[in-house]
Amino acid sequence: MNHSKGPKIFNQGVSLALAISMTCLIAEKSMANQFGSQKFGIKESTIESIHDAFKERLIDCEQLIQRYLYRIKKYNFSLERGAPLNAFVALNPNAVRQAKALDRHFKQSNKLIGPLHCIPIAVKDNIDTVDTPSTSGSLALLGSQPISNAFLVNQLRAAGGIIIGKAAMDEFASGGEGISGRSGRIGNAYDPNQNSGGSSGGSAVAVSANFAVLGIGTDNSGSVRVPAVFNGVYAIRPSTGLISHSGILPRGNLDGVAGVMARSIPDLALGLAAIASTSDPDDHFTKQVPRTDSYANNLKTASLNGRRIGVIRSVAGNEVFDSTDKTSMALFNQVKARLERKGASLVEINLPLFDTNRANNMAGEAEDIDQYLGSFASTRRSLQDICLSGRTRLGEKACIGYMESIAPKYSDRYDSALKTFEKNRNYVEGLMREDGIDALLMPLSSWQPPSYYDDMYRTATTESPVASNSGLPAIALIAGWTSASPAMPIGFELIGFQYGEGDLIGLAQAYSSGLPGRPLPELNAGNNDSPFEDICVQGINYFITQAGWHSYKQFLKDANGQNIEPAAYQRFFEQQTQKFAQANQQSVQACE
């Protein structure tokens, strides 16, 4: 859907200049022209290529971050292809300042500060950063500002990473369609009128659209893996306990874990190593876990030769593949053929005794959330306070009903969930060892391209939650691309042994090595799109908040609607940009 017609707004930038200091506008426009002439291009850049560019003095950290911010402003809100991507709830107002500090370090020492030096990272909105509020995709937590970073964010920053912004998500990490009261609707990077996946949709879209090099999300039942493959990038859900929960809104700590998204397997390995290298003394789940600070050896020795892959055909009686779907089976046969060409042998496996019951997995959540909200001056005191706020997508009655259904911490249901995970893990790993299997293969969501089809949760994400209900690691890969225009990605996952992330990374590298580059999302900025690239970060953040608030009132308030139609959201978003220019000028903060 092209946005070929629409009101010309901002009056050639004059009305917006009333809102934002002219100095800010001139400086940012000048900067845009400067980094537009740089030799280094950021599209599909990798950690290695960025670091090489620094060493060759092709670009510095400040210029790199300015370029990423400029790209976000130019394409994130574009209506040229239909609905906007809308991948962020807030950009980091300190990103450029942090980049300058890294430049000073590099100039003085001629050394990178760490393996993620100046790498722009999109972090899901339920993960705490001191630069921006943490709202978990909900208006109920608007303005809730943590006083410290999440443990994993400190690890990313210690490695030199820069949080470019907080990524949009399904509200309270519940859902798979990128819908929230905080920021509205997320669009798929390849077709913004299609499903971004969720609940970590914003992180996946940011990586796919080259708004960031790495994305961090959280995964209970596919919330990192599904949006990653829906947007044509890789992802890893680590073993439960490998990554600290500290500073993450604790929705489902028993089966949930933070995961990493990237456009390449080496980048995925570097991102995971940064957040997995150290246990957290404040999170007992991370203690006694074997760790490494690098997966480099797994990349160097990557091979499928002689490896044995178990293809899961059914889980607890649920058929994973639809043998009557010729298109899906043809895609699976392509994956199978590639694995075999690379030297792997395949064996079919069924998991009839796997326990798929997830009813107890949220046990203890209410106490955990209350404790989290009480750890800083949050805008809400408790989960009940959130439910009574009148600002949730669920609505008060449904929210309270959900809260009351949660089993207490350390209750019989809490213990039952832990026993289920252990039983499933022992069962799966036992079968793998017995048959000499190195990894298990399953489709992700279903063997269909990203859309809003009725059975999108039919396989790995709900009915057959092998990784989620066992705590085993899983890596998401791309199976292929549709022949339609635009081409849309379709994905699968490999599941490994507990704390066997390194081996999975090696298998994924061997599988992906030699594949042609992915089709790039065709991002366009229309002539009538609002010139967001001229607006400072604070102004962008103000706009996102205002648009989110109004979309909540129009589409989601009091649980009147659970989804937002793309065409309706495109029209709504166009109206919001016009109102932003015409009515809210005095509220936009000027850049420093």
Coordinates of C-alpha atoms in Angstrom, one line a residue:
M1 CA 0.0 0.0 0.0
N2 CA 1.6 3.2 -1.1
H3 CA 1.2 6.5 0.7
S4 CA 1.2 8.6 -2.4
K5 CA -1.2 11.2 -1.2
G6 CA -1.4 13.1 2.1
P7 CA -1.2 16.5 3.6
K8 CA 2.1 18.3 3.4
I9 CA 2.9 19.0 7.0
F10 CA 5.4 21.0 9.0
N11 CA 5.1 23.8 6.4
Q12 CA 8.6 23.1 5.1
G13 CA 9.9 22.8 8.6
V14 CA 8.9 26.2 9.8
S15 CA 6.2 25.2 12.2
L16 CA 8.4 22.5 13.7
A17 CA 11.1 25.1 14.2
L18 CA 8.8 26.8 16.6
A19 CA 9.0 23.8 18.7
I20 CA 12.6 22.9 18.5
S21 CA 15.5 25.2 18.7
M22 CA 16.9 26.3 15.3
T23 CA 20.3 25.5 16.5
C24 CA 19.3 21.9 17.1
L25 CA 17.7 21.6 13.6
I26 CA 20.7 23.1 11.8
A27 CA 23.1 21.0 13.8
E28 CA 21.3 17.8 13.1
K29 CA 20.8 18.6 9.4
S30 CA 24.4 19.5 9.1
M31 CA 25.4 16.3 10.8
A32 CA 23.2 14.3 8.5
N33 CA 25.0 15.8 5.5
Q34 CA 28.4 15.0 7.0
F35 CA 27.8 11.4 7.7
G36 CA 26.0 11.0 4.4
S37 CA 29.4 11.4 2.7
Q38 CA 31.2 8.9 4.8
K39 CA 32.8 5.9 3.1
F40 CA 31.4 3.4 5.5
G41 CA 27.9 2.2 5.0
I42 CA 25.8 0.9 7.9
K43 CA 23.4 -1.4 6.0
E44 CA 24.1 -5.0 6.9
S45 CA 27.2 -4.0 8.8
T46 CA 28.6 -6.5 11.2
I47 CA 30.5 -6.1 14.5
E48 CA 33.7 -7.0 12.7
S49 CA 33.1 -4.6 9.8
I50 CA 32.3 -1.7 12.2
H51 CA 35.4 -2.4 14.2
D52 CA 37.6 -2.6 11.1
A53 CA 36.2 0.7 10.0
F54 CA 37.1 2.3 13.3
K55 CA 40.7 0.9 13.1
E56 CA 41.0 2.2 9.5
R57 CA 39.6 5.6 10.6
L58 CA 36.8 5.4 8.1
I59 CA 34.3 6.5 10.7
D60 CA 34.2 7.2 14.4
C61 CA 31.7 6.1 17.0
E62 CA 29.9 9.4 17.2
Q63 CA 29.4 9.4 13.4
L64 CA 28.2 5.8 13.5
I65 CA 25.6 6.4 16.2
Q66 CA 24.4 9.6 14.5
R67 CA 24.0 7.7 11.3
Y68 CA 21.9 5.0 13.0
L69 CA 19.8 7.6 14.6
Y70 CA 19.3 9.3 11.3
R71 CA 18.3 6.1 9.7
I72 CA 15.7 5.4 12.4
K73 CA 14.2 8.8 12.1
K74 CA 14.0 8.5 8.3
Y75 CA 12.4 5.1 8.0
N76 CA 10.9 4.0 11.3
F77 CA 7.8 6.3 10.8
S78 CA 7.6 6.2 7.0
L79 CA 4.1 5.5 5.6
E80 CA 5.3 4.9 2.1
R81 CA 4.7 1.1 2.2
G82 CA 1.6 1.3 4.4
A83 CA 1.6 1.2 8.2
P84 CA 4.8 2.4 10.0
L85 CA 7.5 0.1 11.3
N86 CA 7.2 1.8 14.7
A87 CA 10.0 -0.4 16.2
F88 CA 10.8 1.8 19.3
V89 CA 9.1 3.2 22.3
A90 CA 12.0 5.5 23.0
L91 CA 15.4 6.4 21.6
N92 CA 18.4 6.8 24.0
P93 CA 18.9 10.6 24.5
N94 CA 22.5 9.8 25.8
A95 CA 23.6 7.6 22.9
V96 CA 25.7 10.3 21.2
R97 CA 27.2 11.4 24.5
Q98 CA 28.2 7.8 25.2
A99 CA 29.6 7.5 21.7
K100 CA 31.8 10.5 22.3
A101 CA 33.2 8.9 25.4
L102 CA 34.1 5.8 23.5
D103 CA 35.8 7.9 20.9
R104 CA 37.9 9.6 23.6
H105 CA 38.9 6.2 24.9
F106 CA 39.9 4.9 21.4
K107 CA 41.8 8.1 20.6
Q108 CA 43.8 7.9 23.8
S109 CA 44.5 4.1 23.8
N110 CA 44.1 3.1 20.2
K111 CA 42.1 0.1 21.6
L112 CA 38.5 -0.9 21.6
I113 CA 36.9 -0.9 25.0
G114 CA 35.5 -4.4 24.5
P115 CA 34.0 -6.8 22.0
L116 CA 30.9 -4.7 21.5
H117 CA 32.7 -1.3 21.3
C118 CA 30.1 1.2 19.9
I119 CA 27.8 -1.5 18.6
P120 CA 24.2 -0.1 18.6
I121 CA 21.8 -2.4 20.4
A122 CA 18.0 -2.3 20.6
V123 CA 16.8 -3.5 24.0
K124 CA 13.2 -4.6 24.7
D125 CA 11.1 -2.3 26.7
N126 CA 10.8 -4.7 29.7
I127 CA 14.5 -4.5 30.3
D128 CA 15.7 -1.7 32.5
T129 CA 18.0 1.1 31.3
V130 CA 18.8 4.3 33.3
D131 CA 18.5 6.4 30.1
T132 CA 14.8 5.7 29.3
P133 CA 11.7 4.6 31.2
S134 CA 10.8 0.9 31.4
T135 CA 7.1 0.5 30.5
S136 CA 6.9 -3.1 29.3
G137 CA 4.7 -1.9 26.5
S138 CA 2.0 -0.6 28.8
L139 CA 0.6 2.9 29.4
A140 CA 0.1 1.8 33.0
L141 CA 3.9 2.1 33.5
L142 CA 4.4 5.3 31.5
G143 CA 7.1 7.4 33.2
S144 CA 8.4 4.5 35.3
Q145 CA 12.1 5.2 35.5
P146 CA 14.5 2.6 37.0
I147 CA 17.4 3.9 39.0
S148 CA 19.8 1.2 37.6
N149 CA 20.4 -0.8 34.6
A150 CA 19.4 -4.4 34.2
F151 CA 22.3 -6.8 34.9
L152 CA 22.5 -7.7 31.3
V153 CA 22.5 -4.1 30.2
N154 CA 25.5 -3.4 32.4
Q155 CA 27.2 -6.3 30.8
L156 CA 26.5 -4.9 27.3
R157 CA 27.8 -1.5 28.3
A158 CA 30.9 -3.0 29.9
A159 CA 31.6 -4.7 26.6
G160 CA 31.3 -1.3 24.9
G161 CA 27.7 -1.6 23.5
I162 CA 25.5 1.4 23.1
I163 CA 21.8 1.1 23.7
I164 CA 20.4 2.9 20.7
G165 CA 16.8 2.7 22.1
K166 CA 14.1 0.7 23.9
A167 CA 12.3 -1.5 21.5
A168 CA 8.5 -1.8 21.2
M169 CA 6.8 -5.0 22.3
D170 CA 3.5 -6.7 22.9
E171 CA 2.1 -5.3 26.2
F172 CA 3.6 -7.1 29.2
A173 CA 5.2 -9.5 26.8
S174 CA 1.9 -11.2 26.2
G175 CA 1.0 -11.8 22.6
G176 CA 2.7 -12.4 19.2
E177 CA 1.4 -9.6 17.0
G178 CA 3.3 -6.5 18.2
I179 CA 0.4 -4.7 19.8
S180 CA 0.6 -2.5 22.9
G181 CA -1.0 0.4 24.6
R182 CA 2.4 2.1 25.0
S183 CA 3.3 2.5 21.3
G184 CA 0.5 1.0 19.2
R185 CA 1.3 -1.4 16.4
I186 CA 4.7 -2.7 15.2
G187 CA 5.0 -3.4 11.4
N188 CA 7.1 -6.3 9.9
A189 CA 10.4 -5.1 8.4
Y190 CA 9.6 -6.8 5.0
D191 CA 6.0 -5.8 4.8
P192 CA 4.8 -3.3 7.5
N193 CA 1.2 -4.4 6.9
Q194 CA 2.1 -7.9 8.1
N195 CA 2.8 -9.4 11.5
S196 CA 6.1 -8.4 13.2
G197 CA 5.8 -11.4 15.6
G198 CA 6.1 -11.0 19.3
S199 CA 6.4 -10.3 22.0
S200 CA 9.9 -9.0 21.1
G201 CA 8.8 -7.6 17.8
G202 CA 10.5 -4.2 18.0
S203 CA 13.9 -5.7 18.7
A204 CA 13.6 -8.0 15.7
V205 CA 12.4 -5.2 13.4
A206 CA 15.2 -2.9 14.5
V207 CA 17.9 -5.5 13.7
S208 CA 16.2 -6.4 10.3
A209 CA 15.8 -2.8 9.3
N210 CA 19.4 -2.0 10.1
F211 CA 18.4 0.3 13.0
A212 CA 20.6 -1.7 15.3
V213 CA 23.3 -4.4 15.0
L214 CA 22.0 -6.5 17.9
G215 CA 18.6 -6.8 19.5
I216 CA 17.8 -8.1 23.0
G217 CA 14.4 -9.6 23.8
T218 CA 12.9 -12.0 26.2
D219 CA 11.4 -15.4 25.5
N220 CA 8.9 -17.5 27.3
S221 CA 7.2 -19.4 24.5
G222 CA 8.9 -18.1 21.4
S223 CA 9.0 -14.4 22.0
V224 CA 12.6 -14.0 20.7
R225 CA 12.7 -16.8 18.2
V226 CA 9.4 -16.1 16.3
P227 CA 9.8 -12.4 15.7
A228 CA 13.4 -12.9 14.7
V229 CA 12.5 -15.3 11.8
F230 CA 9.4 -13.3 11.0
N231 CA 11.8 -10.5 10.2
G232 CA 14.6 -12.5 8.5
V233 CA 17.2 -12.5 11.3
Y234 CA 18.8 -15.0 13.6
A235 CA 18.1 -15.4 17.3
I236 CA 19.1 -17.6 20.3
R237 CA 17.0 -18.5 23.3
P238 CA 19.6 -19.5 25.9
S239 CA 19.2 -22.2 28.5
T240 CA 17.1 -21.1 31.4
G241 CA 19.4 -19.7 34.1
L242 CA 22.2 -18.6 31.8
I243 CA 21.1 -15.0 31.6
S244 CA 20.2 -12.9 34.7
H245 CA 16.6 -11.8 35.2
S246 CA 17.7 -8.8 37.4
G247 CA 16.2 -5.6 36.0
I248 CA 13.7 -7.3 33.8
L249 CA 10.0 -7.0 34.6
P250 CA 9.5 -10.6 35.9
R251 CA 6.7 -12.0 33.8
G252 CA 7.3 -15.7 33.9
N253 CA 10.7 -16.0 35.5
L254 CA 10.4 -19.8 35.7
D255 CA 10.5 -20.4 32.0
G256 CA 11.6 -17.0 30.6
V257 CA 15.0 -15.9 29.6
A258 CA 16.6 -13.0 27.7
G259 CA 17.8 -13.8 24.2
V260 CA 19.8 -12.2 21.4
M261 CA 19.0 -11.3 17.8
A262 CA 21.5 -10.6 15.0
R263 CA 21.9 -10.6 11.2
S264 CA 24.8 -13.0 11.4
I265 CA 25.8 -16.0 13.5
P266 CA 29.2 -14.5 14.5
D267 CA 27.4 -11.3 15.8
L268 CA 24.9 -13.5 17.6
A269 CA 27.7 -15.3 19.3
L270 CA 29.4 -12.1 20.4
G271 CA 26.1 -10.7 21.7
L272 CA 25.4 -13.8 23.7
A273 CA 28.9 -14.1 25.1
A274 CA 28.6 -10.5 26.4
I275 CA 25.5 -11.2 28.5
A276 CA 26.3 -14.8 29.5
S277 CA 29.8 -14.5 30.7
T278 CA 29.1 -13.7 34.4
S279 CA 26.6 -15.0 36.9
D280 CA 24.5 -12.5 38.8
P281 CA 24.8 -12.7 42.6
D282 CA 21.2 -11.3 42.9
D283 CA 19.7 -14.0 40.7
H284 CA 20.0 -17.5 42.2
F285 CA 18.9 -19.1 38.9
T286 CA 22.2 -18.0 37.4
K287 CA 24.5 -19.6 40.0
Q288 CA 26.3 -22.9 39.4
V289 CA 25.9 -22.4 35.6
P290 CA 28.9 -23.3 33.3
R291 CA 30.0 -20.2 31.5
T292 CA 32.3 -18.9 28.7
D293 CA 33.3 -15.5 27.6
S294 CA 33.6 -16.5 24.0
Y295 CA 32.1 -18.8 21.4
A296 CA 34.9 -18.1 18.9
N297 CA 36.1 -21.7 18.9
N298 CA 32.6 -23.0 18.0
L299 CA 32.6 -20.6 15.0
K300 CA 36.1 -21.7 13.8
T301 CA 35.3 -25.4 14.1
A302 CA 31.8 -25.1 12.7
S303 CA 30.8 -28.2 10.8
L304 CA 27.8 -30.4 10.2
N305 CA 29.9 -33.3 8.9
G306 CA 29.1 -36.4 10.9
R307 CA 26.5 -34.6 13.0
R308 CA 23.1 -36.2 13.7
I309 CA 20.0 -34.0 13.6
G310 CA 16.7 -35.3 15.1
V311 CA 13.7 -34.0 13.2
I312 CA 10.8 -33.8 15.6
R313 CA 7.6 -35.0 14.0
S314 CA 5.2 -35.0 17.0
V315 CA 5.1 -33.7 20.6
A316 CA 2.6 -35.3 23.0
G317 CA 0.5 -36.4 20.1
N318 CA 0.6 -33.0 18.3
E319 CA 1.8 -33.3 14.7
V320 CA 4.5 -30.7 14.1
F321 CA 4.4 -30.9 10.3
D322 CA 1.3 -30.7 8.1
S323 CA 2.1 -33.3 5.5
T324 CA -0.9 -32.2 3.3
D325 CA 0.6 -28.7 2.9
K326 CA 2.8 -29.2 -0.2
T327 CA 4.4 -25.7 0.0
S328 CA 5.5 -26.3 3.6
M329 CA 6.8 -29.7 3.0
A330 CA 8.8 -28.5 0.0
L331 CA 10.4 -25.9 2.2
F332 CA 11.2 -28.5 4.8
N333 CA 12.7 -30.7 2.2
Q334 CA 15.0 -27.9 1.1
V335 CA 16.3 -27.5 4.7
K336 CA 16.7 -31.3 5.0
A337 CA 18.7 -31.4 1.7
R338 CA 21.0 -28.6 2.8
L339 CA 21.7 -30.3 6.1
E340 CA 22.5 -33.6 4.3
R341 CA 24.7 -31.8 1.7
K342 CA 26.7 -30.3 4.6
G343 CA 27.3 -33.8 6.0
A344 CA 24.6 -34.2 8.6
S345 CA 22.4 -37.3 9.0
L346 CA 18.8 -36.9 9.8
V347 CA 16.6 -39.1 12.0
E348 CA 12.9 -38.7 12.8
I349 CA 11.9 -38.5 16.4
N350 CA 8.7 -38.3 18.4
L351 CA 8.3 -37.0 21.9
P352 CA 5.1 -38.7 23.1
L353 CA 5.9 -38.3 26.8
F354 CA 6.8 -34.6 26.7
D355 CA 4.7 -32.5 29.1
T356 CA 3.3 -29.5 27.2
N357 CA 1.3 -28.1 30.2
R358 CA 2.2 -24.5 30.7
A359 CA -0.6 -23.7 33.2
N360 CA 1.9 -23.4 36.2
N361 CA 4.7 -21.5 34.4
M362 CA 3.6 -18.1 35.7
A363 CA 3.5 -19.2 39.4
G364 CA 5.1 -16.6 41.6
E365 CA 4.8 -13.9 39.0
A366 CA 2.6 -11.6 41.2
E367 CA 5.1 -11.5 44.1
D368 CA 8.0 -11.0 41.7
I369 CA 6.3 -8.1 39.9
D370 CA 5.4 -6.5 43.2
Q371 CA 9.0 -6.8 44.4
Y372 CA 10.3 -5.4 41.1
L373 CA 7.9 -2.4 41.2
G374 CA 8.9 -1.7 44.8
S375 CA 12.6 -1.6 44.0
F376 CA 12.5 2.0 42.6
A377 CA 10.0 4.9 42.4
S378 CA 7.8 3.2 39.8
T379 CA 4.5 4.8 38.7
R380 CA 2.7 1.6 40.0
R381 CA 3.2 -0.1 43.4
S382 CA 2.0 -3.6 42.5
L383 CA 0.4 -5.8 39.8
Q384 CA -3.0 -5.0 41.3
D385 CA -2.2 -1.3 41.0
I386 CA -1.5 -1.9 37.3
C387 CA -4.8 -3.7 36.8
L388 CA -6.7 -0.9 38.5
S389 CA -4.9 1.9 36.5
G390 CA -7.4 2.0 33.7
R391 CA -4.4 1.9 31.3
T392 CA -4.0 -1.8 30.4
R393 CA -4.9 -3.5 27.1
L394 CA -6.6 -6.3 29.1
G395 CA -9.0 -4.1 30.9
E396 CA -9.5 -4.0 34.7
K397 CA -11.8 -7.1 35.0
A398 CA -9.6 -9.4 32.9
C399 CA -6.4 -8.1 34.5
I400 CA -7.6 -8.8 38.0
G401 CA -8.9 -12.2 36.9
Y402 CA -5.5 -13.0 35.6
M403 CA -3.8 -11.8 38.7
E404 CA -6.0 -13.9 40.9
S405 CA -5.3 -17.0 38.8
I406 CA -1.5 -16.9 39.4
A407 CA -0.3 -19.4 41.9
P408 CA 1.9 -18.1 44.8
K409 CA 5.6 -18.4 44.9
Y410 CA 6.9 -21.7 46.3
S411 CA 3.4 -23.1 46.2
D412 CA 2.7 -26.7 45.0
R413 CA 2.0 -25.3 41.5
Y414 CA 5.3 -23.4 41.6
D415 CA 7.2 -26.6 42.5
S416 CA 5.3 -28.5 39.9
A417 CA 6.4 -26.2 37.1
L418 CA 10.1 -26.7 38.1
K419 CA 9.6 -30.5 38.3
T420 CA 8.0 -30.4 34.8
F421 CA 11.0 -28.6 33.3
E422 CA 13.4 -31.0 34.9
K423 CA 11.4 -34.0 33.8
N424 CA 11.1 -32.8 30.2
R425 CA 14.8 -31.9 30.1
N426 CA 15.9 -35.3 31.3
Y427 CA 13.4 -37.0 28.9
V428 CA 14.6 -35.0 25.8
E429 CA 18.3 -35.2 26.6
G430 CA 18.0 -38.9 27.4
L431 CA 16.4 -39.6 24.0
M432 CA 19.1 -37.5 22.3
R433 CA 21.9 -39.3 24.0
E434 CA 20.4 -42.7 23.4
D435 CA 20.2 -42.1 19.6
G436 CA 23.4 -40.0 19.3
I437 CA 21.5 -36.9 18.3
D438 CA 23.4 -33.5 18.5
A439 CA 20.3 -31.2 18.0
L440 CA 16.6 -31.3 17.3
L441 CA 14.9 -29.5 14.5
M442 CA 11.4 -28.0 14.6
P443 CA 9.5 -25.4 12.6
L444 CA 8.9 -22.1 14.3
S445 CA 5.3 -21.0 14.7
S446 CA 4.4 -22.8 11.5
W447 CA 5.9 -23.2 8.0
Q448 CA 4.2 -20.1 6.7
P449 CA 5.4 -16.6 6.1
P450 CA 4.7 -13.8 8.6
S451 CA 1.0 -13.0 8.7
Y452 CA -2.0 -13.1 10.9
Y453 CA -3.1 -16.7 10.0
D454 CA -5.3 -18.5 12.5
D455 CA -2.8 -21.3 13.3
M456 CA 0.3 -19.1 13.8
Y457 CA 0.7 -20.5 17.3
R458 CA 0.1 -24.0 16.3
T459 CA 3.5 -25.6 16.6
A460 CA 6.6 -24.7 18.6
T461 CA 5.3 -21.6 20.4
T462 CA 2.3 -23.1 22.1
E463 CA 1.2 -26.7 21.5
S464 CA 4.8 -28.0 21.3
P465 CA 7.0 -25.8 23.5
V466 CA 10.0 -28.1 23.6
A467 CA 12.6 -25.5 24.4
S468 CA 10.4 -23.4 26.7
N469 CA 9.1 -26.3 28.8
S470 CA 12.4 -27.9 29.3
G471 CA 14.8 -24.9 29.7
L472 CA 16.9 -26.1 26.7
P473 CA 18.6 -23.7 24.4
A474 CA 17.2 -23.1 20.9
I475 CA 18.6 -21.2 17.9
A476 CA 16.3 -19.7 15.2
L477 CA 17.4 -19.9 11.6
I478 CA 15.9 -19.0 8.2
A479 CA 14.5 -21.9 6.2
G480 CA 13.8 -19.9 3.1
W481 CA 12.0 -17.1 1.4
T482 CA 8.7 -16.8 -0.3
S483 CA 8.6 -16.1 -4.1
A484 CA 6.1 -13.3 -3.6
S485 CA 7.1 -9.6 -3.6
P486 CA 8.2 -8.6 -1.1
A487 CA 9.9 -11.9 -0.3
M488 CA 9.0 -13.0 3.2
P489 CA 11.1 -15.2 5.5
I490 CA 10.2 -18.5 7.0
G491 CA 12.1 -20.1 9.9
F492 CA 12.9 -23.1 12.0
E493 CA 14.9 -23.8 15.1
L494 CA 17.6 -26.2 16.4
I495 CA 17.3 -27.3 20.0
G496 CA 20.4 -28.4 21.9
F497 CA 21.6 -29.8 25.2
Q498 CA 21.4 -27.7 28.4
Y499 CA 24.1 -25.0 28.3
G500 CA 25.1 -26.3 24.9
E501 CA 24.8 -22.9 23.3
G502 CA 28.3 -23.0 21.8
D503 CA 27.5 -26.3 20.0
L504 CA 24.3 -24.8 18.6
I505 CA 26.1 -21.7 17.4
G506 CA 28.6 -24.0 15.6
L507 CA 25.8 -26.0 13.9
A508 CA 24.0 -22.7 12.9
Q509 CA 27.2 -21.3 11.5
A510 CA 27.9 -24.4 9.5
Y511 CA 24.3 -24.4 8.2
S512 CA 24.3 -20.7 7.2
S513 CA 27.8 -20.6 5.8
G514 CA 27.6 -20.2 2.0
L515 CA 24.0 -19.0 2.0
P516 CA 23.4 -16.0 -0.2
G517 CA 22.8 -12.7 1.6
R518 CA 19.2 -12.2 2.7
P519 CA 16.9 -10.1 0.7
L520 CA 17.0 -6.6 2.3
P521 CA 13.8 -5.0 3.5
E522 CA 12.9 -2.3 1.0
L523 CA 12.6 0.8 3.3
N524 CA 11.3 3.9 1.6
A525 CA 10.8 7.4 2.7
G526 CA 8.0 9.1 0.8
N527 CA 8.0 12.7 -0.3
N528 CA 5.1 13.4 1.9
D529 CA 6.4 11.6 5.0
S530 CA 7.1 13.8 8.0
P531 CA 10.7 14.9 8.2
F532 CA 11.4 13.1 11.5
E533 CA 15.1 13.1 10.7
D534 CA 15.1 16.8 11.5
I535 CA 13.8 16.2 15.0
C536 CA 15.9 15.7 18.1
V537 CA 15.7 12.5 20.1
Q538 CA 13.6 14.1 22.9
G539 CA 11.1 15.2 20.3
I540 CA 10.9 11.8 18.7
N541 CA 10.3 10.2 22.1
Y542 CA 7.6 12.8 22.8
F543 CA 5.9 11.9 19.5
I544 CA 6.0 8.2 20.2
T545 CA 4.4 8.6 23.6
Q546 CA 1.6 10.9 22.2
A547 CA 0.9 8.6 19.3
G548 CA 0.8 5.6 21.6
W549 CA -1.6 7.2 24.0
H550 CA -4.0 8.2 21.3
S551 CA -3.8 4.8 19.6
Y552 CA -4.6 3.2 23.0
K553 CA -7.7 5.4 23.3
Q554 CA -8.8 4.8 19.8
F555 CA -8.1 1.1 19.4
L556 CA -7.5 -0.7 22.7
K557 CA -9.0 1.1 25.7
D558 CA -11.1 -1.0 28.1
A559 CA -10.3 -4.1 26.1
N560 CA -12.7 -2.9 23.3
G561 CA -10.2 -4.1 20.7
Q562 CA -7.3 -6.6 20.9
N563 CA -5.8 -5.8 17.4
I564 CA -5.1 -2.8 15.2
E565 CA -5.7 -3.2 11.5
P566 CA -2.7 -2.0 9.4
A567 CA -4.7 0.3 7.1
A568 CA -6.5 1.9 10.0
Y569 CA -3.2 2.4 11.8
Q570 CA -1.7 4.0 8.7
R571 CA -4.5 6.5 8.6
F572 CA -4.3 7.1 12.3
F573 CA -0.5 7.6 12.2
E574 CA -0.8 10.1 9.4
Q575 CA -3.2 12.1 11.5
Q576 CA -0.9 11.9 14.5
T577 CA 2.0 13.3 12.6
Q578 CA -0.1 16.2 11.4
K579 CA -1.3 16.9 14.9
F580 CA 2.2 16.7 16.2
A581 CA 3.3 19.4 13.9
Q582 CA 0.3 21.7 14.3
A583 CA -0.8 21.4 18.0
N584 CA 2.0 20.1 20.1
Q585 CA 4.9 22.4 19.2
Q586 CA 5.3 23.9 22.7
S587 CA 5.6 20.5 24.3
V588 CA 8.5 19.2 22.2
Q589 CA 11.8 19.4 24.1
A590 CA 14.8 21.0 22.3
C591 CA 18.0 19.2 21.8
E592 CA 21.0 20.1 23.9

